[in-house]
Short mmCIF file of C-alpha atoms and ligand atoms in Angstrom, two decimals:
data_model
loop_
_atom_site.label_atom_id
_atom_site.label_comp_id
_atom_site.label_asym_id
_atom_site.label_seq_id
_atom_site.Cartn_x
_atom_site.Cartn_y
_atom_site.Cartn_z
CA MET P 1343 18.76 22.68 0.33
CA ILE P 1344 16.03 23.60 -1.93
CA ILE P 1345 13.89 20.77 -2.55
CA LYS P 1346 12.18 20.10 -6.07
CA PRO P 1347 11.02 17.02 -7.48
CA LYS P 1348 13.41 15.13 -9.94
CA VAL P 1349 11.27 12.35 -11.49
CA ARG P 1350 12.85 9.68 -13.17
CA GLY P 1351 10.25 7.63 -15.15
CA PHE P 1352 7.94 6.00 -12.40
CA VAL P 1353 9.89 7.31 -9.39
CA CYS P 1354 10.56 10.54 -7.80
CA VAL P 1355 14.21 10.76 -6.35
CA THR P 1356 13.68 13.74 -3.96
CA ALA P 1357 11.15 14.26 -1.13
CA HIS P 1358 10.08 17.26 0.86
CA PRO P 1359 10.20 16.61 4.49
CA GLY P 1360 7.52 19.52 5.33
CA GLY P 1361 5.54 18.33 2.34
CA CYS P 1362 5.14 14.92 3.45
CA ALA P 1363 4.34 15.92 7.01
CA ALA P 1364 1.60 18.23 5.40
CA HIS P 1365 0.24 14.82 3.39
CA VAL P 1366 0.09 13.02 6.76
CA ASP P 1367 -1.74 15.69 8.34
CA GLU P 1368 -4.47 15.79 5.36
CA TRP P 1369 -4.92 12.41 6.09
CA ILE P 1370 -4.93 12.46 9.74
CA SER P 1371 -7.47 15.51 9.51
CA TYR P 1372 -9.60 13.29 6.76
CA VAL P 1373 -10.01 10.39 9.59
CA LYS P 1374 -10.68 13.08 12.05
CA SER P 1375 -13.69 14.36 10.22
CA ARG P 1376 -15.27 11.02 9.93
CA GLY P 1377 -15.49 10.76 13.64
CA SER P 1378 -14.20 7.91 15.87
CA ILE P 1379 -14.58 4.37 14.94
CA PRO P 1380 -16.17 2.54 18.20
CA HIS P 1381 -14.82 -0.66 18.84
CA GLY P 1382 -11.85 -0.37 16.82
CA PRO P 1383 -8.13 -1.50 17.15
CA ARG P 1384 -6.37 -0.77 20.70
CA LYS P 1385 -3.08 -1.60 19.87
CA ALA P 1386 -1.84 -2.38 16.13
CA LEU P 1387 1.06 -3.50 14.40
CA VAL P 1388 1.36 -1.98 10.81
CA ILE P 1389 4.09 -3.85 8.34
CA GLY P 1390 4.57 -1.60 5.67
CA ALA P 1391 3.45 1.35 7.60
CA SER P 1392 5.40 4.23 6.00
CA THR P 1393 3.47 5.19 2.70
CA GLY P 1394 0.16 3.91 0.95
CA TYR P 1395 -2.15 1.75 2.22
CA GLY P 1396 -0.28 0.90 5.45
CA LEU P 1397 0.17 4.35 6.45
CA ALA P 1398 -3.50 5.00 5.81
CA SER P 1399 -4.20 1.91 8.09
CA ARG P 1400 -1.88 3.28 10.90
CA ILE P 1401 -3.78 6.81 10.21
CA SER P 1402 -7.10 5.23 10.93
CA ALA P 1403 -6.13 3.05 13.52
CA ALA P 1404 -4.45 5.70 15.63
CA PHE P 1405 -6.86 8.72 14.99
CA GLY P 1406 -9.95 6.96 14.25
CA SER P 1407 -9.74 4.55 17.29
CA GLY P 1408 -6.77 6.19 19.63
CA ALA P 1409 -4.73 2.77 18.73
CA ALA P 1410 -1.25 2.77 20.01
CA THR P 1411 0.95 1.99 16.92
CA LEU P 1412 4.19 -0.09 16.28
CA GLY P 1413 4.97 0.79 12.38
CA ILE P 1414 7.42 -1.38 10.41
CA PHE P 1415 8.89 -0.06 7.16
CA PHE P 1416 12.11 -0.06 4.98
CA GLU P 1417 13.17 3.66 4.20
CA ARG P 1418 16.13 5.41 3.47
CA PRO P 1419 17.38 8.30 5.50
CA SER P 1420 18.78 11.26 3.87
CA GLU P 1421 22.74 11.45 2.94
CA ASP P 1422 24.58 14.47 2.05
CA GLY P 1423 22.97 16.31 -1.18
CA ARG P 1424 20.08 13.69 -0.95
CA THR P 1425 16.82 13.70 0.58
CA ALA P 1426 15.04 10.71 2.55
CA THR P 1427 12.46 8.59 1.21
CA PRO P 1428 9.15 9.96 1.51
CA GLY P 1429 7.99 7.31 3.87
CA TRP P 1430 10.92 8.35 6.41
CA TYR P 1431 9.26 11.97 6.56
CA ASN P 1432 5.79 10.22 6.56
CA SER P 1433 6.85 8.22 9.67
CA ILE P 1434 8.31 11.34 11.37
CA GLY P 1435 5.31 13.04 10.51
CA PHE P 1436 2.82 10.74 11.57
CA THR P 1437 4.81 9.92 14.54
CA LYS P 1438 4.99 13.58 16.22
CA ALA P 1439 1.15 14.12 15.47
CA ALA P 1440 0.22 10.98 17.23
CA ARG P 1441 2.74 11.73 20.32
CA ALA P 1442 1.40 15.36 20.27
CA ALA P 1443 -2.15 13.56 20.68
CA GLY P 1444 -1.02 11.28 23.60
CA LEU P 1445 -1.05 7.96 21.49
CA TYR P 1446 1.89 5.51 21.79
CA ALA P 1447 4.13 5.35 18.27
CA LYS P 1448 7.16 3.73 17.60
CA ASN P 1449 9.01 2.54 14.56
CA VAL P 1450 11.35 0.16 13.47
CA ASN P 1451 13.07 0.85 10.07
CA GLY P 1452 14.46 -2.15 8.35
CA ASP P 1453 13.78 -5.29 6.57
CA ALA P 1454 10.67 -6.39 7.60
CA PHE P 1455 11.66 -9.77 5.83
CA SER P 1456 14.52 -10.97 8.33
CA ASP P 1457 14.49 -12.72 11.59
CA GLU P 1458 16.31 -9.35 13.15
CA ILE P 1459 13.33 -7.12 12.28
CA LYS P 1460 10.78 -9.62 13.60
CA ALA P 1461 12.73 -9.93 16.70
CA GLN P 1462 12.84 -5.96 17.31
CA ALA P 1463 9.44 -5.75 16.80
CA LEU P 1464 8.33 -8.34 19.06
CA GLU P 1465 10.93 -7.09 21.83
CA THR P 1466 9.04 -3.69 21.33
CA ILE P 1467 5.74 -4.86 21.65
CA ARG P 1468 6.28 -7.21 24.85
CA ASN P 1469 8.38 -4.28 26.60
CA ASP P 1470 5.54 -1.23 25.34
CA ILE P 1471 2.48 -2.57 24.76
CA GLY P 1472 2.22 -6.25 25.85
CA GLN P 1473 0.05 -7.58 22.85
CA VAL P 1474 -1.38 -6.52 19.74
CA ASP P 1475 -4.83 -6.87 18.65
CA LEU P 1476 -4.48 -5.85 15.03
CA VAL P 1477 -1.79 -6.95 12.51
CA VAL P 1478 -1.95 -4.98 9.00
CA TYR P 1479 0.53 -6.74 6.37
CA SER P 1480 0.92 -4.03 3.74
CA LEU P 1481 4.34 -4.43 2.35
CA ALA P 1482 5.15 -3.83 -1.27
CA SER P 1483 8.67 -4.83 -1.92
CA PRO P 1484 10.81 -5.61 -5.12
CA ARG P 1485 13.07 -7.89 -3.46
CA ARG P 1486 13.20 -10.34 -0.52
CA THR P 1487 15.88 -11.89 1.10
CA HIS P 1488 14.80 -15.32 2.33
CA PRO P 1489 15.55 -15.71 6.31
CA ARG P 1490 16.25 -19.41 6.05
CA THR P 1491 17.71 -19.74 2.85
CA GLY P 1492 19.70 -16.38 2.15
CA ALA P 1493 18.35 -16.32 -1.58
CA VAL P 1494 17.63 -13.24 -2.79
CA HIS P 1495 14.21 -13.51 -4.67
CA LYS P 1496 13.25 -10.63 -7.33
CA SER P 1497 9.77 -9.93 -7.72
CA VAL P 1498 8.56 -9.29 -11.68
CA LEU P 1499 5.56 -8.14 -12.99
CA LYS P 1500 4.91 -9.75 -15.96
CA PRO P 1501 2.27 -12.14 -17.91
CA VAL P 1502 2.18 -15.75 -17.58
CA GLY P 1503 2.25 -18.02 -20.10
CA SER P 1504 2.24 -15.96 -23.10
CA ALA P 1505 3.40 -12.46 -24.28
CA TYR P 1506 0.51 -9.31 -23.28
CA THR P 1507 0.18 -6.41 -25.47
CA ASN P 1508 -1.62 -3.37 -24.34
CA LYS P 1509 -1.34 0.55 -24.16
CA THR P 1510 0.46 2.36 -21.52
CA VAL P 1511 1.46 5.65 -20.52
CA ASP P 1512 4.63 7.07 -19.54
CA THR P 1513 3.13 9.57 -17.19
CA ASP P 1514 6.10 11.63 -16.58
CA LYS P 1515 5.96 12.44 -20.70
CA GLY P 1516 2.36 12.17 -21.15
CA ILE P 1517 2.93 9.60 -23.96
CA VAL P 1518 0.60 6.73 -24.70
CA SER P 1519 2.49 3.87 -26.48
CA SER P 1520 1.77 0.12 -27.21
CA VAL P 1521 3.74 -1.99 -24.74
CA THR P 1522 4.92 -5.80 -25.35
CA ILE P 1523 5.44 -7.89 -21.98
CA GLU P 1524 6.97 -11.36 -22.64
CA PRO P 1525 6.00 -13.89 -20.33
CA ALA P 1526 7.76 -14.93 -17.07
CA ASN P 1527 9.54 -18.14 -16.67
CA GLU P 1528 8.82 -20.74 -13.88
CA GLN P 1529 11.84 -19.06 -11.78
CA GLU P 1530 10.35 -15.52 -12.07
CA ILE P 1531 7.07 -16.85 -10.84
CA ALA P 1532 8.61 -18.74 -7.70
CA ASP P 1533 10.56 -15.46 -7.21
CA THR P 1534 7.49 -13.17 -7.36
CA VAL P 1535 5.52 -15.60 -4.99
CA ALA P 1536 8.56 -15.50 -2.31
CA VAL P 1537 8.56 -11.77 -2.43
CA MET P 1538 4.68 -10.90 -2.58
CA GLY P 1539 3.23 -14.15 -1.40
CA GLY P 1540 1.91 -15.25 2.08
CA GLU P 1541 4.64 -16.96 3.28
CA ASP P 1542 6.39 -14.01 5.44
CA TRP P 1543 2.86 -12.83 6.73
CA GLU P 1544 2.68 -16.43 8.12
CA MET P 1545 5.80 -16.22 9.66
CA TRP P 1546 5.12 -13.05 11.30
CA MET P 1547 1.85 -14.35 12.75
CA ASN P 1548 3.37 -18.01 13.93
CA THR P 1549 6.04 -15.89 15.80
CA LEU P 1550 3.85 -13.38 17.04
CA ALA P 1551 1.47 -16.20 18.18
CA ASP P 1552 4.40 -18.29 19.61
CA ALA P 1553 5.39 -15.77 21.73
CA GLY P 1554 2.12 -15.00 23.34
CA LEU P 1555 1.82 -11.07 21.93
CA LEU P 1556 -1.51 -11.91 20.21
CA ALA P 1557 -4.27 -10.41 22.45
CA PRO P 1558 -7.66 -12.27 22.65
CA GLY P 1559 -9.56 -11.55 19.57
CA ALA P 1560 -6.85 -10.40 17.21
CA GLN P 1561 -7.16 -9.79 13.56
CA SER P 1562 -5.08 -9.86 10.84
CA VAL P 1563 -5.36 -8.07 7.29
CA ALA P 1564 -3.66 -8.21 4.38
CA TYR P 1565 -4.31 -5.96 1.01
CA SER P 1566 -4.74 -7.28 -2.52
CA TYR P 1567 -6.02 -6.19 -6.09
CA ILE P 1568 -8.16 -7.63 -8.62
CA GLY P 1569 -9.08 -4.99 -10.72
CA PRO P 1570 -10.83 -5.01 -14.41
CA ALA P 1571 -10.37 -7.23 -17.16
CA VAL P 1572 -8.05 -4.92 -19.28
CA THR P 1573 -5.35 -5.53 -16.77
CA TRP P 1574 -5.75 -9.00 -15.76
CA ALA P 1575 -2.79 -10.33 -18.18
CA ILE P 1576 -0.61 -8.15 -16.15
CA TYR P 1577 -2.11 -8.19 -12.57
CA LYS P 1578 -4.92 -10.65 -11.66
CA ASN P 1579 -3.40 -13.55 -14.21
CA GLY P 1580 -0.05 -12.32 -14.12
CA THR P 1581 3.20 -13.02 -11.47
CA ILE P 1582 1.75 -10.76 -8.98
CA GLY P 1583 -1.85 -12.22 -9.08
CA LEU P 1584 -0.46 -15.39 -8.65
CA ALA P 1585 1.54 -14.01 -5.51
CA LYS P 1586 -1.59 -12.54 -4.48
CA ASN P 1587 -3.33 -16.26 -4.91
CA ASP P 1588 -0.66 -17.11 -2.33
CA LEU P 1589 -1.34 -14.36 0.08
CA GLU P 1590 -4.69 -15.75 -0.11
CA ARG P 1591 -3.70 -19.43 1.11
CA ALA P 1592 -1.53 -17.52 3.76
CA ALA P 1593 -4.74 -16.14 5.13
CA LYS P 1594 -6.68 -19.15 5.35
CA ASN P 1595 -3.57 -20.55 7.32
CA ILE P 1596 -3.29 -17.63 9.83
CA ASP P 1597 -7.16 -17.76 9.79
CA SER P 1598 -7.11 -21.00 11.23
CA LEU P 1599 -3.88 -19.97 13.60
CA LEU P 1600 -5.71 -17.01 15.03
CA ARG P 1601 -9.23 -18.97 15.82
CA ALA P 1602 -7.47 -21.62 17.49
CA ARG P 1603 -4.92 -19.46 19.77
CA VAL P 1604 -7.00 -16.53 20.13
CA GLY P 1605 -10.36 -16.57 18.73
CA GLY P 1606 -9.54 -13.76 16.18
CA LYS P 1607 -9.34 -14.12 12.58
CA ALA P 1608 -7.43 -13.21 9.19
CA PHE P 1609 -8.68 -11.88 5.88
CA ILE P 1610 -7.66 -10.20 2.64
CA SER P 1611 -9.15 -6.64 1.92
CA VAL P 1612 -9.29 -6.04 -1.77
CA ASN P 1613 -8.57 -2.58 -2.37
CA LYS P 1614 -9.05 -0.07 -4.99
CA GLY P 1615 -6.53 0.80 -7.95
CA LEU P 1616 -4.50 3.86 -6.69
CA VAL P 1617 -1.65 5.92 -7.35
CA THR P 1618 1.33 4.38 -4.87
CA GLN P 1619 5.01 3.94 -5.56
CA ALA P 1620 4.09 0.36 -5.81
CA SER P 1621 1.35 0.72 -8.46
CA SER P 1622 3.12 2.96 -10.47
CA ALA P 1623 5.80 0.69 -11.59
CA ILE P 1624 3.26 -1.99 -12.99
CA PRO P 1625 2.97 -1.33 -17.05
CA VAL P 1626 -0.58 -0.55 -18.33
CA VAL P 1627 -1.92 0.08 -15.00
CA PRO P 1628 -1.34 3.98 -14.49
CA LEU P 1629 -3.09 4.47 -17.84
CA TYR P 1630 -6.27 2.48 -16.37
CA ILE P 1631 -5.81 4.30 -13.02
CA SER P 1632 -6.06 7.74 -15.07
CA ILE P 1633 -9.13 6.73 -16.94
CA LEU P 1634 -10.51 5.36 -13.65
CA PHE P 1635 -9.86 8.54 -11.77
CA LYS P 1636 -11.84 10.62 -14.34
CA ILE P 1637 -14.61 8.63 -14.22
CA MET P 1638 -15.07 7.89 -10.54
CA LYS P 1639 -14.45 11.80 -9.83
CA ALA P 1640 -17.28 12.57 -12.45
CA ARG P 1641 -19.51 9.93 -10.53
CA GLY P 1642 -18.56 11.42 -7.29
CA LEU P 1643 -17.27 8.06 -6.21
CA HIS P 1644 -13.40 9.06 -6.09
CA GLU P 1645 -11.29 7.78 -3.14
CA GLY P 1646 -8.07 7.54 -2.13
CA CYS P 1647 -5.95 5.58 0.45
CA ILE P 1648 -7.09 7.08 3.27
CA GLU P 1649 -10.69 7.16 2.31
CA GLN P 1650 -10.26 3.35 1.68
CA MET P 1651 -8.64 2.36 4.80
CA GLN P 1652 -11.00 4.80 7.06
CA ARG P 1653 -13.81 3.01 5.44
CA LEU P 1654 -12.23 -0.26 5.68
CA PHE P 1655 -12.20 0.03 9.62
CA ALA P 1656 -15.66 1.72 9.92
CA THR P 1657 -17.80 0.08 7.82
CA GLN P 1658 -16.14 -3.57 7.38
CA MET P 1659 -13.58 -4.68 10.38
CA TYR P 1660 -15.05 -2.69 13.40
CA ALA P 1661 -18.48 -2.20 12.10
CA ALA P 1662 -20.94 -3.57 14.51
CA ALA P 1663 -22.92 -6.38 12.05
CA GLY P 1664 -18.84 -7.39 11.52
CA PRO P 1665 -17.05 -7.60 8.11
CA ARG P 1666 -19.18 -8.97 4.78
CA PHE P 1667 -17.33 -11.56 2.77
CA ASP P 1668 -17.34 -12.22 -0.81
CA GLU P 1669 -17.53 -15.79 -2.16
CA ALA P 1670 -13.68 -16.08 -1.29
CA GLY P 1671 -13.98 -14.82 1.94
CA ARG P 1672 -12.67 -11.56 1.15
CA ILE P 1673 -13.63 -8.02 1.85
CA ARG P 1674 -14.20 -5.77 -0.91
CA LEU P 1675 -13.63 -2.12 -1.26
CA ASP P 1676 -13.17 -2.16 -4.89
CA ASP P 1677 -16.88 -2.20 -4.72
CA LEU P 1678 -17.13 1.38 -6.33
CA GLU P 1679 -14.55 0.95 -8.80
CA LEU P 1680 -16.07 -2.59 -10.28
CA ARG P 1681 -19.43 -0.79 -10.69
CA PRO P 1682 -20.74 -2.06 -14.24
CA GLU P 1683 -21.41 1.28 -15.30
CA VAL P 1684 -17.59 2.72 -14.16
CA GLN P 1685 -16.18 -0.41 -15.92
CA ALA P 1686 -18.52 0.43 -19.10
CA SER P 1687 -17.13 3.84 -19.08
CA VAL P 1688 -13.37 2.85 -18.81
CA ALA P 1689 -14.00 0.38 -21.81
CA ARG P 1690 -15.73 2.60 -23.95
CA ILE P 1691 -12.57 5.39 -23.01
CA TRP P 1692 -9.58 2.69 -23.55
CA PRO P 1693 -9.42 2.36 -27.38
CA ASP P 1694 -9.57 5.75 -27.92
CA VAL P 1695 -6.81 7.48 -25.76
CA THR P 1696 -3.55 8.50 -27.39
CA THR P 1697 -0.79 10.76 -26.79
CA GLU P 1698 -2.86 13.88 -28.05
CA ASN P 1699 -6.03 13.61 -26.21
CA LEU P 1700 -4.68 12.02 -23.05
CA ALA P 1701 -5.48 15.44 -21.28
CA THR P 1702 -9.22 15.14 -21.97
CA LEU P 1703 -9.94 11.58 -22.10
CA THR P 1704 -8.28 10.70 -18.99
CA ASP P 1705 -7.36 12.57 -15.36
CA ILE P 1706 -3.62 12.29 -16.21
CA ALA P 1707 -3.43 15.67 -14.39
CA GLY P 1708 -4.94 14.13 -11.20
CA TYR P 1709 -2.55 11.13 -11.75
CA ARG P 1710 0.48 13.10 -11.95
CA SER P 1711 -0.71 15.43 -8.59
CA GLU P 1712 -1.06 12.37 -6.74
CA PHE P 1713 2.23 11.16 -7.66
CA LEU P 1714 3.73 14.30 -6.63
CA LYS P 1715 1.99 14.17 -3.47
CA LEU P 1716 3.71 10.82 -2.36
CA PHE P 1717 6.77 12.77 -2.53
CA GLY P 1718 5.30 15.92 -0.55
CA PHE P 1719 5.11 17.85 -3.66
CA GLY P 1720 2.31 20.42 -4.25
CA MET P 1721 1.05 20.73 -0.74
CA ALA P 1722 -0.84 24.14 -0.17
CA GLY P 1723 0.78 25.98 2.29
CA ILE P 1724 4.45 24.64 1.48
CA ASP P 1725 7.13 27.23 0.19
CA TYR P 1726 8.81 25.09 -2.03
CA ALA P 1727 11.25 27.92 -3.09
CA ALA P 1728 12.30 28.16 0.85
CA GLU P 1729 15.20 26.35 2.21
CA ALA P 1730 14.19 22.85 3.63
CA GLU P 1731 16.30 20.72 6.16
CA PRO P 1732 16.81 17.04 4.78
CA HIS P 1733 18.54 15.94 7.71
CA VAL P 1734 15.76 14.83 10.17
CA ALA P 1735 16.25 11.80 12.62
CA MET P 1736 13.80 8.98 12.91
CA LEU P 1737 11.92 9.01 16.10
P1 NAD S 440 3.57 1.24 -1.42
O1 NAD S 440 4.80 1.10 -1.71
O2 NAD S 440 2.98 2.77 -0.62
O3 NAD S 440 3.95 0.85 0.64
C1 NAD S 440 5.00 -0.17 0.57
C2 NAD S 440 5.11 -0.24 2.01
O4 NAD S 440 5.91 -1.35 2.41
C3 NAD S 440 6.18 1.06 2.59
O5 NAD S 440 5.81 1.23 3.92
C4 NAD S 440 7.63 0.59 2.74
O6 NAD S 440 8.91 0.89 3.40
C5 NAD S 440 7.33 -1.06 2.78
N1 NAD S 440 8.37 -1.91 2.76
C6 NAD S 440 8.84 -2.50 1.19
N2 NAD S 440 9.96 -3.49 1.35
C7 NAD S 440 9.90 -3.66 2.86
C8 NAD S 440 10.90 -4.38 3.43
N3 NAD S 440 11.95 -5.16 3.29
N4 NAD S 440 10.79 -4.13 5.21
C9 NAD S 440 9.96 -3.41 5.55
N5 NAD S 440 9.07 -2.75 4.77
C10 NAD S 440 8.93 -2.86 3.42
O7 NAD S 440 2.58 0.36 -1.60
P2 NAD S 440 0.87 0.23 -1.31
O8 NAD S 440 0.79 0.25 -2.86
O9 NAD S 440 0.60 0.83 -0.41
O10 NAD S 440 0.89 -1.46 -1.41
C11 NAD S 440 0.90 -2.01 0.14
C12 NAD S 440 -0.15 -3.36 -0.29
O11 NAD S 440 -1.17 -2.62 -0.92
C13 NAD S 440 0.62 -4.04 -1.14
O12 NAD S 440 0.27 -5.66 -1.14
C14 NAD S 440 -0.21 -3.83 -2.22
O13 NAD S 440 -0.45 -5.24 -3.17
C15 NAD S 440 -1.76 -3.67 -1.86
N6 NAD S 440 -2.86 -2.86 -2.64
C16 NAD S 440 -2.10 -1.83 -3.72
C17 NAD S 440 -2.99 -1.21 -4.10
C18 NAD S 440 -2.87 -0.12 -5.25
O14 NAD S 440 -3.34 0.25 -6.10
N7 NAD S 440 -1.67 0.85 -4.84
C19 NAD S 440 -4.34 -1.79 -5.05
C20 NAD S 440 -4.62 -3.05 -3.75
C21 NAD S 440 -3.74 -3.64 -3.16
#
């Protein structure tokens, strides 16, 4: 079939298999161009490995340090007349490239919150690679079926306490408007913490530790975001921020567990705001990211997922001097984003942005091309007018 982008609001319902593979190759080339990461991970379990920060972590581990990787993700295969999700094609592209380079790579596609998928992952580690020395927890999900209670929790992106009004952009139509979001109720807050908080990460780490599958010195990392004051009501101080606080609580427990059991450690890395499927769903944030990209590119400070994760491994987690933590024990990869001069420029532009000047005051073009790349579109060297085979089996 001829596969073209079909954008519906903040999602694209098609993905291009060859384009996704080319995108993965671009990230692999970047990591290789940075040279090897000495003393990096040898055997990594990446939970949420098919897109965004998780995929970038997997590529950095494999192509930066020659790590064996087991990837866990929840992606939909193709159906008649319908392409698979991009993470499906990305994972096939990654696995082919890793195996061609002589690296172990296996995948488990299914619900990481479930006991079944955890058991499948543990079995694969036990049989194939023995133990893991790195666990990356990079899930972004709208819902979680709790494995003990069977309850289905749905996360919401809402402010807490009072309604929040700010500018937002429809990135597809290029329309800037004002949005008011009513505050979450107690149930919605609890549900969001249940989905995006740290309980599931703790379940994974306890299960792995109890099964003896963590190598001596094993590390685990999960990702968070803080961002600037203009987004705090919807992010840092909103429902998702409360879930991230719970992730930080879990990091402390997991850190104690790893120290006691295998002499390892666990922490949070606070990453930069970037275009991913998860972030494009948050009101206000895409407008902020479009302005941020304009400013960071102009100053030569721009990074994408792969630059961030390569930097995390090379200059923090596996640096000879070890990671540098902030006062709350977190790694900060949002250092460039939060530079005062960058944020002062964002704050200057923010009030002036309108539908009419969106293209000049912000990097909405860069936002859109990054968004389309997530689905394998706009990649050089791909003939999008040619027939493409959407049905590709998972490896
Ligand atoms: P993403 O949407 O690109 O990736 C989410 C991953 O989770 C995919 O691999 C998907 O398959 C997997 N997944 C979702 N539900 C699953 C389930 N039930 N079982 C198994 N796998 C499942 O998201 P992302 O933006 O890379 O986010 C990853 C983490 O990074 C999140 O914790 C997010 O909050 C954090 N983060 C994101 C940003 C940003 O700007 N995008 C910034 C800082 C931190």
